[in-house]
mmCIF file of C-alpha atoms and ligand atoms in Angstrom:
data_model
loop_
_atom_site.group_PDB
_atom_site.id
_atom_site.type_symbol
_atom_site.label_atom_id
_atom_site.label_comp_id
_atom_site.label_asym_id
_atom_site.label_seq_id
_atom_site.Cartn_x
_atom_site.Cartn_y
_atom_site.Cartn_z
ATOM 1 C CA MET A 142 -36.345 -38.568 3.712
ATOM 2 C CA SER A 143 -34.903 -35.788 1.788
ATOM 3 C CA LYS A 144 -35.732 -36.290 -2.183
ATOM 4 C CA ILE A 145 -31.975 -34.641 -2.884
ATOM 5 C CA LYS A 146 -30.145 -36.885 -4.429
ATOM 6 C CA LYS A 147 -27.947 -35.520 -6.580
ATOM 7 C CA ILE A 148 -26.737 -31.805 -6.636
ATOM 8 C CA GLY A 149 -25.187 -29.006 -8.476
ATOM 9 C CA VAL A 150 -22.990 -26.723 -8.090
ATOM 10 C CA LEU A 151 -21.292 -23.755 -9.904
ATOM 11 C CA THR A 152 -19.176 -20.065 -9.434
ATOM 12 C CA SER A 153 -20.695 -17.571 -11.786
ATOM 13 C CA GLY A 154 -20.262 -13.354 -11.481
ATOM 14 C CA GLY A 155 -17.149 -12.118 -10.705
ATOM 15 C CA ASP A 156 -14.289 -14.331 -9.157
ATOM 16 C CA ALA A 157 -12.858 -14.483 -5.514
ATOM 17 C CA PRO A 158 -11.114 -16.157 -3.257
ATOM 18 C CA GLY A 159 -12.256 -18.562 -1.431
ATOM 19 C CA MET A 160 -14.438 -19.954 -3.956
ATOM 20 C CA ASN A 161 -12.527 -23.022 -4.722
ATOM 21 C CA ALA A 162 -12.965 -23.630 -0.154
ATOM 22 C CA ALA A 163 -17.091 -23.235 -0.906
ATOM 23 C CA ILE A 164 -16.306 -26.358 -3.137
ATOM 24 C CA ARG A 165 -14.879 -27.817 -1.211
ATOM 25 C CA ALA A 166 -17.279 -28.121 1.204
ATOM 26 C CA VAL A 167 -20.287 -28.134 -0.844
ATOM 27 C CA THR A 168 -19.178 -31.338 -2.583
ATOM 28 C CA ARG A 169 -17.157 -32.940 1.064
ATOM 29 C CA THR A 170 -20.630 -32.119 2.882
ATOM 30 C CA ALA A 171 -22.860 -34.076 0.056
ATOM 31 C CA ILE A 172 -20.462 -37.149 0.197
ATOM 32 C CA TYR A 173 -20.971 -37.563 2.971
ATOM 33 C CA TYR A 174 -24.889 -37.036 3.184
ATOM 34 C CA ASN A 175 -24.580 -39.876 0.099
ATOM 35 C CA LEU A 176 -25.193 -37.339 -2.645
ATOM 36 C CA GLU A 177 -23.721 -37.264 -5.795
ATOM 37 C CA VAL A 178 -22.233 -33.803 -6.648
ATOM 38 C CA ILE A 179 -22.402 -32.402 -10.471
ATOM 39 C CA GLY A 180 -19.614 -29.665 -11.264
ATOM 40 C CA ILE A 181 -21.129 -26.874 -13.395
ATOM 41 C CA ARG A 182 -18.537 -24.906 -15.634
ATOM 42 C CA GLU A 183 -18.536 -21.431 -16.395
ATOM 43 C CA GLY A 184 -21.596 -20.150 -14.052
ATOM 44 C CA TYR A 185 -24.693 -20.771 -15.731
ATOM 45 C CA ARG A 186 -23.246 -20.576 -19.236
ATOM 46 C CA GLY A 187 -22.205 -24.969 -17.987
ATOM 47 C CA MET A 188 -25.852 -25.509 -17.038
ATOM 48 C CA ILE A 189 -27.284 -23.869 -21.532
ATOM 49 C CA GLU A 190 -24.361 -25.641 -22.657
ATOM 50 C CA ARG A 191 -24.135 -28.866 -20.629
ATOM 51 C CA LEU A 192 -20.430 -28.330 -18.718
ATOM 52 C CA PHE A 193 -21.321 -31.023 -16.324
ATOM 53 C CA LEU A 194 -18.432 -33.297 -15.255
ATOM 54 C CA PRO A 195 -18.749 -35.297 -11.175
ATOM 55 C CA LEU A 196 -16.983 -34.404 -7.814
ATOM 56 C CA TRP A 197 -16.020 -36.587 -6.007
ATOM 57 C CA THR A 198 -13.488 -36.360 -3.245
ATOM 58 C CA HIS A 199 -9.934 -36.026 -4.598
ATOM 59 C CA ASP A 200 -11.946 -33.673 -7.105
ATOM 60 C CA VAL A 201 -11.779 -31.123 -4.330
ATOM 61 C CA SER A 202 -8.163 -31.666 -3.006
ATOM 62 C CA ASP A 203 -5.417 -29.571 -2.516
ATOM 63 C CA ILE A 204 -7.489 -26.026 -3.246
ATOM 64 C CA ILE A 205 -8.797 -25.077 -0.340
ATOM 65 C CA GLN A 206 -5.740 -23.199 -0.506
ATOM 66 C CA ARG A 207 -6.065 -21.782 -4.012
ATOM 67 C CA GLY A 208 -7.632 -18.626 -5.387
ATOM 68 C CA GLY A 209 -10.055 -18.173 -8.349
ATOM 69 C CA THR A 210 -12.204 -20.983 -9.031
ATOM 70 C CA ILE A 211 -11.676 -24.494 -10.234
ATOM 71 C CA LEU A 212 -15.346 -24.824 -12.172
ATOM 72 C CA LYS A 213 -14.642 -21.174 -13.564
ATOM 73 C CA THR A 214 -17.062 -18.605 -13.479
ATOM 74 C CA ALA A 215 -18.510 -16.428 -16.964
ATOM 75 C CA ARG A 216 -21.433 -14.015 -17.206
ATOM 76 C CA CYS A 217 -24.370 -15.548 -19.083
ATOM 77 C CA LYS A 218 -26.566 -13.633 -21.357
ATOM 78 C CA GLU A 219 -29.202 -16.402 -22.265
ATOM 79 C CA PHE A 220 -29.710 -16.847 -18.853
ATOM 80 C CA ARG A 221 -31.317 -13.536 -18.362
ATOM 81 C CA THR A 222 -33.176 -15.209 -20.999
ATOM 82 C CA GLU A 223 -36.807 -17.546 -21.168
ATOM 83 C CA GLU A 224 -35.969 -19.388 -23.240
ATOM 84 C CA GLY A 225 -32.451 -19.764 -21.868
ATOM 85 C CA ARG A 226 -33.094 -20.886 -18.254
ATOM 86 C CA LYS A 227 -35.793 -23.218 -19.710
ATOM 87 C CA THR A 228 -32.571 -24.675 -21.769
ATOM 88 C CA ALA A 229 -30.717 -24.779 -18.591
ATOM 89 C CA TYR A 230 -33.802 -26.969 -16.823
ATOM 90 C CA GLU A 231 -34.447 -29.214 -19.475
ATOM 91 C CA ASN A 232 -30.024 -30.309 -19.005
ATOM 92 C CA LEU A 233 -30.698 -30.317 -15.229
ATOM 93 C CA LYS A 234 -33.572 -32.070 -15.560
ATOM 94 C CA GLU A 235 -32.073 -34.964 -17.891
ATOM 95 C CA ILE A 236 -29.062 -35.784 -15.993
ATOM 96 C CA GLY A 237 -31.342 -35.314 -12.440
ATOM 97 C CA ILE A 238 -30.005 -32.962 -10.605
ATOM 98 C CA ASP A 239 -32.407 -32.133 -7.825
ATOM 99 C CA GLY A 240 -30.707 -28.985 -6.085
ATOM 100 C CA VAL A 241 -28.034 -26.620 -6.917
ATOM 101 C CA VAL A 242 -25.511 -24.270 -4.830
ATOM 102 C CA VAL A 243 -24.685 -21.111 -6.867
ATOM 103 C CA ILE A 244 -21.174 -19.288 -5.754
ATOM 104 C CA GLY A 245 -21.340 -16.421 -6.690
ATOM 105 C CA GLY A 246 -22.957 -12.451 -5.824
ATOM 106 C CA ASP A 247 -26.328 -10.732 -6.137
ATOM 107 C CA GLY A 248 -26.341 -10.430 -9.981
ATOM 108 C CA SER A 249 -25.969 -14.759 -9.601
ATOM 109 C CA PHE A 250 -28.597 -14.514 -6.758
ATOM 110 C CA THR A 251 -30.734 -12.536 -9.106
ATOM 111 C CA GLY A 252 -30.750 -15.361 -11.975
ATOM 112 C CA ALA A 253 -30.903 -17.868 -9.453
ATOM 113 C CA ARG A 254 -34.344 -15.941 -7.743
ATOM 114 C CA ILE A 255 -36.392 -15.698 -11.433
ATOM 115 C CA PHE A 256 -35.146 -19.287 -12.101
ATOM 116 C CA ASN A 257 -37.251 -20.638 -8.668
ATOM 117 C CA GLU A 258 -40.304 -19.042 -9.773
ATOM 118 C CA ASP A 259 -40.727 -20.879 -12.634
ATOM 119 C CA TYR A 260 -38.830 -23.866 -11.998
ATOM 120 C CA ASP A 261 -39.170 -26.619 -9.006
ATOM 121 C CA ILE A 262 -34.670 -27.723 -8.931
ATOM 122 C CA PRO A 263 -34.548 -25.490 -5.825
ATOM 123 C CA PHE A 264 -31.295 -23.035 -5.916
ATOM 124 C CA VAL A 265 -29.428 -21.992 -2.552
ATOM 125 C CA GLY A 266 -27.044 -19.131 -2.988
ATOM 126 C CA ILE A 267 -23.406 -19.013 -0.837
ATOM 127 C CA PRO A 268 -22.210 -14.993 -0.834
ATOM 128 C CA GLY A 269 -18.802 -15.015 -3.145
ATOM 129 C CA THR A 270 -17.184 -11.907 -3.580
ATOM 130 C CA ILE A 271 -14.926 -9.331 -2.684
ATOM 131 C CA ASP A 272 -16.860 -6.212 -2.834
ATOM 132 C CA ASN A 273 -19.131 -7.489 0.888
ATOM 133 C CA ASP A 274 -22.093 -5.787 -0.782
ATOM 134 C CA ILE A 275 -24.668 -8.412 -0.001
ATOM 135 C CA TYR A 276 -27.757 -7.594 2.523
ATOM 136 C CA GLY A 277 -28.141 -10.494 4.759
ATOM 137 C CA THR A 278 -24.078 -11.954 5.968
ATOM 138 C CA ASP A 279 -21.858 -9.393 7.411
ATOM 139 C CA TYR A 280 -19.264 -10.925 5.257
ATOM 140 C CA THR A 281 -19.360 -12.744 1.634
ATOM 141 C CA ILE A 282 -16.651 -14.587 0.728
ATOM 142 C CA GLY A 283 -13.514 -13.545 -0.986
ATOM 143 C CA TYR A 284 -13.693 -9.975 1.414
ATOM 144 C CA ASP A 285 -11.518 -10.705 3.673
ATOM 145 C CA THR A 286 -8.511 -11.843 1.479
ATOM 146 C CA ALA A 287 -9.258 -8.949 -0.927
ATOM 147 C CA LEU A 288 -8.452 -6.354 2.447
ATOM 148 C CA ASN A 289 -5.446 -8.646 3.321
ATOM 149 C CA THR A 290 -4.397 -7.690 -0.322
ATOM 150 C CA VAL A 291 -4.796 -4.206 -0.071
ATOM 151 C CA VAL A 292 -3.665 -3.073 3.091
ATOM 152 C CA GLU A 293 -0.204 -5.031 2.393
ATOM 153 C CA ALA A 294 -0.290 -3.018 -0.465
ATOM 154 C CA VAL A 295 -0.476 0.019 1.091
ATOM 155 C CA ASP A 296 1.494 -0.407 3.696
ATOM 156 C CA LYS A 297 4.572 -0.774 1.409
ATOM 157 C CA ILE A 298 2.667 2.725 -0.643
ATOM 158 C CA ARG A 299 3.028 4.597 2.676
ATOM 159 C CA ASP A 300 7.275 3.548 3.091
ATOM 160 C CA THR A 301 7.261 5.134 -0.381
ATOM 161 C CA ALA A 302 5.190 7.485 0.555
ATOM 162 C CA SER A 303 6.600 8.515 3.806
ATOM 163 C CA ALA A 304 10.352 8.686 2.314
ATOM 164 C CA HIS A 305 9.065 11.138 0.192
ATOM 165 C CA THR A 306 7.046 13.050 1.393
ATOM 166 C CA ARG A 307 4.219 12.671 -0.838
ATOM 167 C CA MET A 308 0.397 11.928 -1.259
ATOM 168 C CA PHE A 309 -1.304 8.912 -2.895
ATOM 169 C CA PHE A 310 -4.458 8.522 -3.975
ATOM 170 C CA VAL A 311 -5.179 4.893 -3.976
ATOM 171 C CA GLU A 312 -7.867 3.709 -6.200
ATOM 172 C CA VAL A 313 -9.796 0.118 -4.528
ATOM 173 C CA MET A 314 -12.164 -2.314 -6.110
ATOM 174 C CA GLY A 315 -16.104 -1.723 -5.060
ATOM 175 C CA ALA A 316 -18.360 -0.331 -8.589
ATOM 176 C CA GLU A 317 -20.678 0.735 -5.660
ATOM 177 C CA ALA A 318 -19.476 0.250 -2.631
ATOM 178 C CA GLY A 319 -17.403 1.256 -0.014
ATOM 179 C CA PHE A 320 -16.667 -1.480 2.260
ATOM 180 C CA ILE A 321 -13.246 -2.430 0.968
ATOM 181 C CA ALA A 322 -12.209 0.755 1.411
ATOM 182 C CA LEU A 323 -13.691 2.429 4.260
ATOM 183 C CA ARG A 324 -11.735 -0.602 6.299
ATOM 184 C CA SER A 325 -8.368 -0.783 4.268
ATOM 185 C CA GLY A 326 -8.689 2.804 4.703
ATOM 186 C CA VAL A 327 -8.863 2.415 8.884
ATOM 187 C CA ALA A 328 -6.874 -0.520 8.951
ATOM 188 C CA THR A 329 -3.663 1.188 7.003
ATOM 189 C CA GLY A 330 -4.125 4.586 8.869
ATOM 190 C CA ALA A 331 -5.559 6.202 6.021
ATOM 191 C CA GLU A 332 -5.907 10.166 5.951
ATOM 192 C CA GLY A 333 -8.393 10.045 3.760
ATOM 193 C CA ILE A 334 -11.249 7.445 2.788
ATOM 194 C CA ILE A 335 -13.392 8.499 -0.341
ATOM 195 C CA ILE A 336 -16.793 6.011 -0.734
ATOM 196 C CA PRO A 337 -19.871 6.115 -2.900
ATOM 197 C CA GLU A 338 -21.795 5.881 0.282
ATOM 198 C CA ILE A 339 -20.958 9.146 1.602
ATOM 199 C CA LYS A 340 -21.323 11.999 -0.605
ATOM 200 C CA ASN A 341 -18.998 15.490 -0.417
ATOM 201 C CA GLU A 342 -16.406 13.581 1.204
ATOM 202 C CA GLU A 343 -13.991 15.491 -0.531
ATOM 203 C CA GLU A 344 -15.059 18.395 0.868
ATOM 204 C CA LYS A 345 -13.930 17.091 4.586
ATOM 205 C CA LEU A 346 -10.614 16.349 2.726
ATOM 206 C CA ASN A 347 -10.130 19.886 1.099
ATOM 207 C CA GLN A 348 -10.918 21.031 4.555
ATOM 208 C CA LEU A 349 -8.422 18.752 6.497
ATOM 209 C CA LEU A 350 -6.004 19.809 4.037
ATOM 210 C CA ALA A 351 -5.989 23.550 4.161
ATOM 211 C CA SER A 352 -6.588 23.515 7.426
ATOM 212 C CA GLY A 353 -2.932 23.184 8.240
ATOM 213 C CA ARG A 354 -3.548 20.704 10.610
ATOM 214 C CA ARG A 355 -0.793 18.147 8.884
ATOM 215 C CA GLN A 356 2.226 17.992 9.374
ATOM 216 C CA LYS A 357 2.715 15.126 8.823
ATOM 217 C CA ALA A 358 5.035 13.129 6.435
ATOM 218 C CA SER A 359 2.578 11.627 3.855
ATOM 219 C CA ASN A 360 -0.283 11.390 3.121
ATOM 220 C CA ILE A 361 -2.486 8.601 2.009
ATOM 221 C CA VAL A 362 -6.490 9.192 0.450
ATOM 222 C CA ILE A 363 -8.080 5.552 -0.255
ATOM 223 C CA VAL A 364 -10.551 6.291 -3.653
ATOM 224 C CA ALA A 365 -13.712 3.150 -3.989
ATOM 225 C CA GLU A 366 -13.588 2.747 -7.802
ATOM 226 C CA GLY A 367 -16.930 3.534 -7.834
ATOM 227 C CA ASP A 368 -17.037 7.211 -6.304
ATOM 228 C CA GLU A 369 -18.729 10.282 -7.583
ATOM 229 C CA HIS A 370 -15.537 11.422 -8.654
ATOM 230 C CA GLY A 371 -14.924 8.200 -10.921
ATOM 231 C CA GLY A 372 -12.240 6.640 -9.577
ATOM 232 C CA ALA A 373 -8.248 8.014 -7.755
ATOM 233 C CA TYR A 374 -7.239 9.628 -11.159
ATOM 234 C CA ALA A 375 -10.412 12.451 -11.789
ATOM 235 C CA LEU A 376 -9.791 12.983 -7.614
ATOM 236 C CA ALA A 377 -6.548 13.295 -8.008
ATOM 237 C CA GLU A 378 -6.389 16.030 -10.763
ATOM 238 C CA LYS A 379 -8.340 18.170 -8.924
ATOM 239 C CA TYR A 380 -5.966 18.781 -5.705
ATOM 240 C CA LYS A 381 -3.605 18.560 -8.110
ATOM 241 C CA ASP A 382 -4.508 22.292 -8.585
ATOM 242 C CA HIS A 383 -5.948 22.823 -5.255
ATOM 243 C CA PHE A 384 -2.477 22.208 -3.386
ATOM 244 C CA PRO A 385 0.664 22.529 -5.785
ATOM 245 C CA ASP A 386 2.735 22.023 -2.760
ATOM 246 C CA TYR A 387 1.966 18.262 -2.600
ATOM 247 C CA ASP A 388 3.538 16.059 -4.417
ATOM 248 C CA ILE A 389 0.579 13.747 -5.266
ATOM 249 C CA ARG A 390 0.639 10.415 -7.178
ATOM 250 C CA ILE A 391 -1.737 7.165 -7.974
ATOM 251 C CA THR A 392 -1.634 4.109 -7.502
ATOM 252 C CA VAL A 393 -4.888 1.862 -9.090
ATOM 253 C CA LEU A 394 -4.522 -1.763 -7.082
ATOM 254 C CA GLY A 395 -6.967 -3.065 -9.706
ATOM 255 C CA HIS A 396 -7.581 -6.709 -10.486
ATOM 256 C CA LEU A 397 -4.589 -7.473 -7.965
ATOM 257 C CA GLN A 398 -7.035 -7.777 -5.721
ATOM 258 C CA ARG A 399 -9.122 -10.509 -6.848
ATOM 259 C CA GLY A 400 -6.999 -12.994 -6.405
ATOM 260 C CA GLY A 401 -4.458 -14.782 -4.242
ATOM 261 C CA SER A 402 -4.915 -17.542 -1.067
ATOM 262 C CA PRO A 403 -7.270 -16.647 0.429
ATOM 263 C CA SER A 404 -7.138 -15.974 4.307
ATOM 264 C CA ALA A 405 -7.788 -18.360 7.039
ATOM 265 C CA TYR A 406 -11.115 -16.070 7.894
ATOM 266 C CA ASP A 407 -12.544 -16.671 4.237
ATOM 267 C CA ARG A 408 -11.564 -20.222 4.164
ATOM 268 C CA VAL A 409 -13.559 -21.232 7.443
ATOM 269 C CA THR A 410 -16.623 -18.763 6.155
ATOM 270 C CA ALA A 411 -16.413 -20.697 2.870
ATOM 271 C CA SER A 412 -15.979 -24.290 4.688
ATOM 272 C CA LYS A 413 -19.487 -23.019 7.159
ATOM 273 C CA LEU A 414 -20.579 -21.607 4.261
ATOM 274 C CA GLY A 415 -20.596 -24.597 1.610
ATOM 275 C CA TYR A 416 -21.683 -27.184 4.855
ATOM 276 C CA ALA A 417 -24.790 -25.142 5.305
ATOM 277 C CA ALA A 418 -25.597 -24.857 1.662
ATOM 278 C CA VAL A 419 -26.324 -28.057 1.304
ATOM 279 C CA GLU A 420 -27.753 -28.948 4.459
ATOM 280 C CA ALA A 421 -30.292 -25.728 3.415
ATOM 281 C CA LEU A 422 -30.849 -28.232 0.262
ATOM 282 C CA LEU A 423 -31.665 -31.605 2.362
ATOM 283 C CA ASP A 424 -33.990 -29.176 4.440
ATOM 284 C CA ASP A 425 -36.597 -28.345 1.235
ATOM 285 C CA GLN A 426 -34.821 -24.855 0.914
ATOM 286 C CA LYS A 427 -35.541 -23.070 -2.185
ATOM 287 C CA SER A 428 -34.164 -19.842 -2.957
ATOM 288 C CA VAL A 429 -32.401 -18.715 -0.158
ATOM 289 C CA MET A 430 -29.184 -17.400 0.749
ATOM 290 C CA VAL A 431 -26.829 -18.725 3.350
ATOM 291 C CA GLY A 432 -25.091 -16.448 5.061
ATOM 292 C CA ILE A 433 -23.316 -14.820 8.474
ATOM 293 C CA GLN A 434 -24.803 -12.718 11.059
ATOM 294 C CA ASN A 435 -23.038 -12.604 14.346
ATOM 295 C CA ASP A 436 -20.499 -15.401 13.666
ATOM 296 C CA ASN A 437 -24.228 -17.365 13.020
ATOM 297 C CA VAL A 438 -25.205 -18.956 10.010
ATOM 298 C CA VAL A 439 -28.751 -17.783 8.462
ATOM 299 C CA LEU A 440 -30.734 -18.322 5.905
ATOM 300 C CA VAL A 441 -31.870 -15.312 3.765
ATOM 301 C CA PRO A 442 -34.245 -15.210 0.898
ATOM 302 C CA PHE A 443 -33.023 -13.903 -2.601
ATOM 303 C CA ARG A 444 -35.512 -11.790 -2.234
ATOM 304 C CA LYS A 445 -33.800 -9.096 0.149
ATOM 305 C CA ALA A 446 -30.214 -10.363 -0.334
ATOM 306 C CA VAL A 447 -30.634 -8.494 -3.854
ATOM 307 C CA LYS A 448 -33.294 -6.384 -3.103
ATOM 308 C CA LEU A 449 -32.232 -4.891 0.145
ATOM 309 C CA HIS A 450 -29.041 -2.414 0.509
ATOM 310 C CA LYS A 451 -26.371 -2.821 2.205
ATOM 311 C CA ASP A 452 -24.693 -0.291 4.158
ATOM 312 C CA VAL A 453 -21.499 0.532 5.327
ATOM 313 C CA ASN A 454 -20.647 0.883 9.070
ATOM 314 C CA ARG A 455 -20.821 4.625 9.662
ATOM 315 C CA ASP A 456 -19.455 4.922 12.265
ATOM 316 C CA LEU A 457 -16.134 3.392 11.336
ATOM 317 C CA LEU A 458 -15.798 6.492 8.965
ATOM 318 C CA GLU A 459 -16.125 8.935 11.602
ATOM 319 C CA ILE A 460 -13.103 6.620 13.843
ATOM 320 C CA SER A 461 -11.010 7.179 11.155
ATOM 321 C CA GLU A 462 -11.859 10.664 10.907
ATOM 322 C CA ILE A 463 -10.613 10.764 14.820
ATOM 323 C CA LEU A 464 -7.596 8.357 14.259
ATOM 324 C CA SER A 465 -5.493 10.075 11.336
ATOM 325 C CA SER A 466 -6.351 13.539 12.141
HETATM 326 P P1 ADP B 1378 -22.440 -11.865 -9.708
HETATM 327 O O1 ADP B 1378 -23.179 -12.805 -9.438
HETATM 328 O O2 ADP B 1378 -21.170 -11.545 -9.049
HETATM 329 O O3 ADP B 1378 -23.566 -9.785 -9.331
HETATM 330 P P2 ADP B 1378 -22.928 -10.308 -12.692
HETATM 331 O O4 ADP B 1378 -23.999 -8.935 -11.987
HETATM 332 O O5 ADP B 1378 -22.843 -10.379 -13.373
HETATM 333 O O6 ADP B 1378 -21.792 -11.551 -11.072
HETATM 334 O O7 ADP B 1378 -24.308 -11.649 -12.602
HETATM 335 C C1 ADP B 1378 -23.656 -13.157 -12.832
HETATM 336 C C2 ADP B 1378 -24.876 -14.020 -13.924
HETATM 337 O O8 ADP B 1378 -26.180 -13.587 -13.169
HETATM 338 C C3 ADP B 1378 -25.279 -13.248 -15.040
HETATM 339 O O9 ADP B 1378 -24.183 -13.460 -15.999
HETATM 340 C C4 ADP B 1378 -26.209 -14.186 -15.785
HETATM 341 O O10 ADP B 1378 -26.686 -15.365 -16.223
HETATM 342 C C5 ADP B 1378 -27.076 -14.045 -14.368
HETATM 343 N N1 ADP B 1378 -28.166 -12.888 -14.002
HETATM 344 C C6 ADP B 1378 -27.600 -11.380 -13.294
HETATM 345 N N2 ADP B 1378 -28.842 -11.417 -13.471
HETATM 346 C C7 ADP B 1378 -29.972 -11.547 -13.866
HETATM 347 C C8 ADP B 1378 -31.029 -11.262 -14.351
HETATM 348 N N3 ADP B 1378 -32.336 -10.420 -14.328
HETATM 349 N N4 ADP B 1378 -31.966 -12.858 -14.972
HETATM 350 C C9 ADP B 1378 -31.260 -13.837 -15.182
HETATM 351 N N5 ADP B 1378 -29.590 -13.985 -14.721
HETATM 352 C C10 ADP B 1378 -29.193 -13.098 -14.143
#
C-alpha cells in the first residue's frame, strides 16, 4: 500500500492551454485511487500563503476544453528562498499533503527539484508550456495549441500579403527556443524561419532574397522573439534598407498564442500525463517529470529535464528551405 493519501496539484510559471485538462486528469485519477485532492492556487505562492481548496469530481467538470488554468498561476519569489520553502513545507504538512503534482515549465521544475533535496514530500512534474523547450519530452502541454493558433494567424496574414505582394515578418513566442517558429514555419510554408538556435540565418535569408529566385506573390518570415537580432521589428528594420522594393510589414502575435481552447492533441497528452503523474506518486517516485517520448509515457528526473538542452529538429529547417524555395 502506498503511503500517499492526499495530494496537492498546482499550476506554476507561464500558463499554457491544456493545463486545465491536466488538473482534471490528476484530480479524477487521484479520486479513482481513493486519494484526497487539494488544489493549490497561484503556483508556489499558494503553498506559502495557504491558498488551498479541496477538489472533487464536479470541480473539474467542464474544464477540459478551457484555456488558462482554474487554479491560476504565478511567479513566486519567496519560493526561491530557504525560508519560503520551509514555510511551504510546514503548510503542506499541516494539511496532510503527502505528494504534489506541479504543472509548469523548467523554472517550476527547478523549484521542485530544490524543494525535494531538503524535504520529504515528493514532487512530480507535468510539462506545461507552449514553448516545448523541456528536455526529456517530445511535447509539452500547450505547444500544439499554440502552433495551431500561429498557423491560423499566419494563413490569414498570407492572404493579405499575397493580395498586396508584401513581405511580412511575423514574430512568434519563444524567448530561448525556436520550436514554435520552426514548426509553424513549415506548416505555413514560410519563406524564412529565424530562430535563436541557429546563428546567421539572416545571411541565408539575405542571399535568398537577393538571388532573385523568388518571384512569389508574398514572402513570410517567421521570427522567434528570442532570435539574436532582437525580434521581428529589429530584423525588419534591417531589411527595409536592404530591400527598398519590398513593402515590408510586421506582425507580433504576442499573447494570443497563450490562450484558447486546447487542441485535441494537447487534451489527450494532458490526460495521459495527469494520469501518469498520480501513478508515479503512488509508485513512490519523487523529483521526476512525466513526459512523452515516441508516444510513450516516460519518467525523467527533474535534474535532467532542467539541465539538459533540447535541440530543435534541424532536418525540419532544411526541409523548409527546400520546400519554400
Ligand atoms: P516556468 O515554470 O514557466 O519556467 P518560471 O521560470 O517563472 O516559470 O518559474 C516558476 C516559479 O518556479 C518561480 O516563480 C519560482 O517560484 C519557482 N522557481 C524557479 N526557479 C527557482 C529556483 N532556482 N529555486 C526555487 N524556486 C524556483
